[in-house]
């Protein structure tokens, strides 16, 4: 995760006193579609983590992918800004094996 100001500059020490809140939601594809039939019930495993922001604004998050997950949603909140992303139908593997990708460079752009 990279946290910067909108002008690209690093955060001030005062801004870094605030935590980044990361919400990770994992759902099973069949559960996702069943919510249309099941009313307004909450479906999926939700994990909420608070992180402090280091001086360079970059920190690593890791979380286990549940065996039956086929949808992953990430939502990051910091001060009055919220950013989110979702990955759909990427976690189905009959052998339960996956490829893990990492960048070797922390100069994320």
PDB file of C-alpha atoms in Angstrom:
ATOM      1  CA  UNK A   1       0.000   0.000   0.000  1.00  0.00           C
ATOM      2  CA  UNK A   2       1.310   3.446  -0.877  1.00  0.00           C
ATOM      3  CA  UNK A   3      -0.067   6.569   0.810  1.00  0.00           C
ATOM      4  CA  UNK A   4       0.899  10.003  -0.563  1.00  0.00           C
ATOM      5  CA  UNK A   5      -0.620  13.421  -0.844  1.00  0.00           C
ATOM      6  CA  UNK A   6      -2.557  14.221  -4.024  1.00  0.00           C
ATOM      7  CA  UNK A   7       0.380  16.333  -5.248  1.00  0.00           C
ATOM      8  CA  UNK A   8       2.684  13.290  -4.958  1.00  0.00           C
ATOM      9  CA  UNK A   9       4.587  14.544  -1.925  1.00  0.00           C
ATOM     10  CA  UNK A  10       5.099  12.498   1.215  1.00  0.00           C
ATOM     11  CA  UNK A  11       2.755  12.950   4.140  1.00  0.00           C
ATOM     12  CA  UNK A  12       3.614  15.334   6.935  1.00  0.00           C
ATOM     13  CA  UNK A  13       4.365  13.905  10.403  1.00  0.00           C
ATOM     14  CA  UNK A  14       0.959  15.221  11.534  1.00  0.00           C
ATOM     15  CA  UNK A  15      -0.833  13.392   8.713  1.00  0.00           C
ATOM     16  CA  UNK A  16       1.068  10.173   9.454  1.00  0.00           C
ATOM     17  CA  UNK A  17      -0.341  10.158  12.999  1.00  0.00           C
ATOM     18  CA  UNK A  18      -3.590   8.901  11.450  1.00  0.00           C
ATOM     19  CA  UNK A  19      -4.016   5.204  10.707  1.00  0.00           C
ATOM     20  CA  UNK A  20      -4.897   3.668   7.361  1.00  0.00           C
ATOM     21  CA  UNK A  21      -7.850   1.305   7.745  1.00  0.00           C
ATOM     22  CA  UNK A  22      -7.767  -1.679   5.387  1.00  0.00           C
ATOM     23  CA  UNK A  23     -10.917  -3.754   4.956  1.00  0.00           C
ATOM     24  CA  UNK A  24     -10.513  -7.100   3.174  1.00  0.00           C
ATOM     25  CA  UNK A  25     -13.676  -8.929   2.128  1.00  0.00           C
ATOM     26  CA  UNK A  26     -13.595 -12.415   0.636  1.00  0.00           C
ATOM     27  CA  UNK A  27     -16.632 -14.124  -0.844  1.00  0.00           C
ATOM     28  CA  UNK A  28     -17.468 -17.389  -2.510  1.00  0.00           C
ATOM     29  CA  UNK A  29     -18.865 -16.901  -6.011  1.00  0.00           C
ATOM     30  CA  UNK A  30     -21.957 -19.007  -5.304  1.00  0.00           C
ATOM     31  CA  UNK A  31     -22.594 -17.060  -2.091  1.00  0.00           C
ATOM     32  CA  UNK A  32     -22.292 -13.808  -4.032  1.00  0.00           C
ATOM     33  CA  UNK A  33     -25.120 -14.776  -6.367  1.00  0.00           C
ATOM     34  CA  UNK A  34     -27.232 -16.315  -3.621  1.00  0.00           C
ATOM     35  CA  UNK A  35     -27.509 -12.940  -1.901  1.00  0.00           C
ATOM     36  CA  UNK A  36     -29.944 -11.873  -4.634  1.00  0.00           C
ATOM     37  CA  UNK A  37     -32.265 -14.610  -3.390  1.00  0.00           C
ATOM     38  CA  UNK A  38     -31.449 -14.281   0.301  1.00  0.00           C
ATOM     39  CA  UNK A  39     -32.381 -10.688   0.906  1.00  0.00           C
ATOM     40  CA  UNK A  40     -30.051  -8.152   2.461  1.00  0.00           C
ATOM     41  CA  UNK A  41     -27.805 -10.431   4.525  1.00  0.00           C
ATOM     42  CA  UNK A  42     -24.079  -9.889   4.954  1.00  0.00           C
ATOM     43  CA  UNK A  43     -22.087 -12.541   3.111  1.00  0.00           C
ATOM     44  CA  UNK A  44     -18.347 -13.109   3.141  1.00  0.00           C
ATOM     45  CA  UNK A  45     -15.405 -13.053   5.487  1.00  0.00           C
ATOM     46  CA  UNK A  46     -14.375  -9.532   6.498  1.00  0.00           C
ATOM     47  CA  UNK A  47     -11.044  -8.574   8.042  1.00  0.00           C
ATOM     48  CA  UNK A  48     -10.322  -5.009   9.201  1.00  0.00           C
ATOM     49  CA  UNK A  49      -6.747  -3.955   9.964  1.00  0.00           C
ATOM     50  CA  UNK A  50      -5.346  -0.596  11.107  1.00  0.00           C
ATOM     51  CA  UNK A  51      -1.867   0.391   9.911  1.00  0.00           C
ATOM     52  CA  UNK A  52       0.389   3.265  10.815  1.00  0.00           C
ATOM     53  CA  UNK A  53       1.986   5.047   7.871  1.00  0.00           C
ATOM     54  CA  UNK A  54       5.810   4.889   7.706  1.00  0.00           C
ATOM     55  CA  UNK A  55       7.868   7.895   6.629  1.00  0.00           C
ATOM     56  CA  UNK A  56       8.065   6.776   2.987  1.00  0.00           C
ATOM     57  CA  UNK A  57       4.296   6.095   2.915  1.00  0.00           C
ATOM     58  CA  UNK A  58       4.715   2.486   1.735  1.00  0.00           C
ATOM     59  CA  UNK A  59       3.807  -0.590   3.753  1.00  0.00           C
ATOM     60  CA  UNK A  60       3.124  -4.232   3.040  1.00  0.00           C
ATOM     61  CA  UNK A  61      -0.103  -6.062   3.847  1.00  0.00           C
ATOM     62  CA  UNK A  62      -0.566  -9.813   3.795  1.00  0.00           C
ATOM     63  CA  UNK A  63      -3.639 -11.900   4.448  1.00  0.00           C
ATOM     64  CA  UNK A  64      -4.535 -15.522   3.760  1.00  0.00           C
ATOM     65  CA  UNK A  65      -6.902 -16.268   0.904  1.00  0.00           C
ATOM     66  CA  UNK A  66      -9.670 -18.538   2.167  1.00  0.00           C
ATOM     67  CA  UNK A  67     -10.033 -21.899   0.406  1.00  0.00           C
ATOM     68  CA  UNK A  68     -13.479 -21.165  -1.001  1.00  0.00           C
ATOM     69  CA  UNK A  69     -12.902 -17.525  -2.016  1.00  0.00           C
ATOM     70  CA  UNK A  70     -13.560 -16.454  -5.567  1.00  0.00           C
ATOM     71  CA  UNK A  71     -13.978 -12.720  -4.985  1.00  0.00           C
ATOM     72  CA  UNK A  72     -11.617 -10.389  -3.147  1.00  0.00           C
ATOM     73  CA  UNK A  73     -12.417  -6.776  -2.265  1.00  0.00           C
ATOM     74  CA  UNK A  74      -9.922  -4.366  -0.712  1.00  0.00           C
ATOM     75  CA  UNK A  75     -10.916  -0.979   0.671  1.00  0.00           C
ATOM     76  CA  UNK A  76      -8.405   1.464   2.170  1.00  0.00           C
ATOM     77  CA  UNK A  77      -9.482   4.552   4.141  1.00  0.00           C
ATOM     78  CA  UNK A  78      -7.176   7.366   5.225  1.00  0.00           C
ATOM     79  CA  UNK A  79      -8.386  10.705   6.581  1.00  0.00           C
ATOM     80  CA  UNK A  80     -11.207  11.703   4.190  1.00  0.00           C
ATOM     81  CA  UNK A  81     -10.085   9.490   1.288  1.00  0.00           C
ATOM     82  CA  UNK A  82     -11.289   6.002   0.379  1.00  0.00           C
ATOM     83  CA  UNK A  83      -9.845   3.809  -2.360  1.00  0.00           C
ATOM     84  CA  UNK A  84     -10.995   0.332  -3.289  1.00  0.00           C
ATOM     85  CA  UNK A  85     -10.390  -2.475  -5.726  1.00  0.00           C
ATOM     86  CA  UNK A  86     -11.994  -5.833  -6.401  1.00  0.00           C
ATOM     87  CA  UNK A  87     -10.861  -9.027  -8.067  1.00  0.00           C
ATOM     88  CA  UNK A  88     -13.609 -11.342  -9.276  1.00  0.00           C
ATOM     89  CA  UNK A  89     -13.434 -15.045 -10.039  1.00  0.00           C
ATOM     90  CA  UNK A  90      -9.633 -15.293  -9.803  1.00  0.00           C
ATOM     91  CA  UNK A  91      -9.254 -17.738  -6.924  1.00  0.00           C
ATOM     92  CA  UNK A  92     -10.609 -21.025  -8.246  1.00  0.00           C
ATOM     93  CA  UNK A  93      -8.031 -23.785  -8.380  1.00  0.00           C
ATOM     94  CA  UNK A  94      -9.008 -27.459  -8.086  1.00  0.00           C
ATOM     95  CA  UNK A  95      -5.471 -28.280  -6.907  1.00  0.00           C
ATOM     96  CA  UNK A  96      -5.513 -25.391  -4.380  1.00  0.00           C
ATOM     97  CA  UNK A  97      -2.207 -24.103  -5.800  1.00  0.00           C
ATOM     98  CA  UNK A  98      -1.616 -20.485  -6.765  1.00  0.00           C
ATOM     99  CA  UNK A  99       1.134 -18.228  -8.053  1.00  0.00           C
ATOM    100  CA  UNK A 100       2.293 -15.462  -5.745  1.00  0.00           C
ATOM    101  CA  UNK A 101       3.687 -12.323  -7.388  1.00  0.00           C
ATOM    102  CA  UNK A 102       5.802  -9.732  -5.625  1.00  0.00           C
ATOM    103  CA  UNK A 103       7.634  -6.672  -6.822  1.00  0.00           C
ATOM    104  CA  UNK A 104      11.319  -6.532  -6.040  1.00  0.00           C
ATOM    105  CA  UNK A 105      11.280  -2.757  -6.132  1.00  0.00           C
ATOM    106  CA  UNK A 106       9.609  -0.574  -3.527  1.00  0.00           C
ATOM    107  CA  UNK A 107       9.500   2.382  -5.937  1.00  0.00           C
ATOM    108  CA  UNK A 108       5.829   1.816  -6.679  1.00  0.00           C
ATOM    109  CA  UNK A 109       4.252   4.199  -9.161  1.00  0.00           C
TER     110      UNK A 109
END
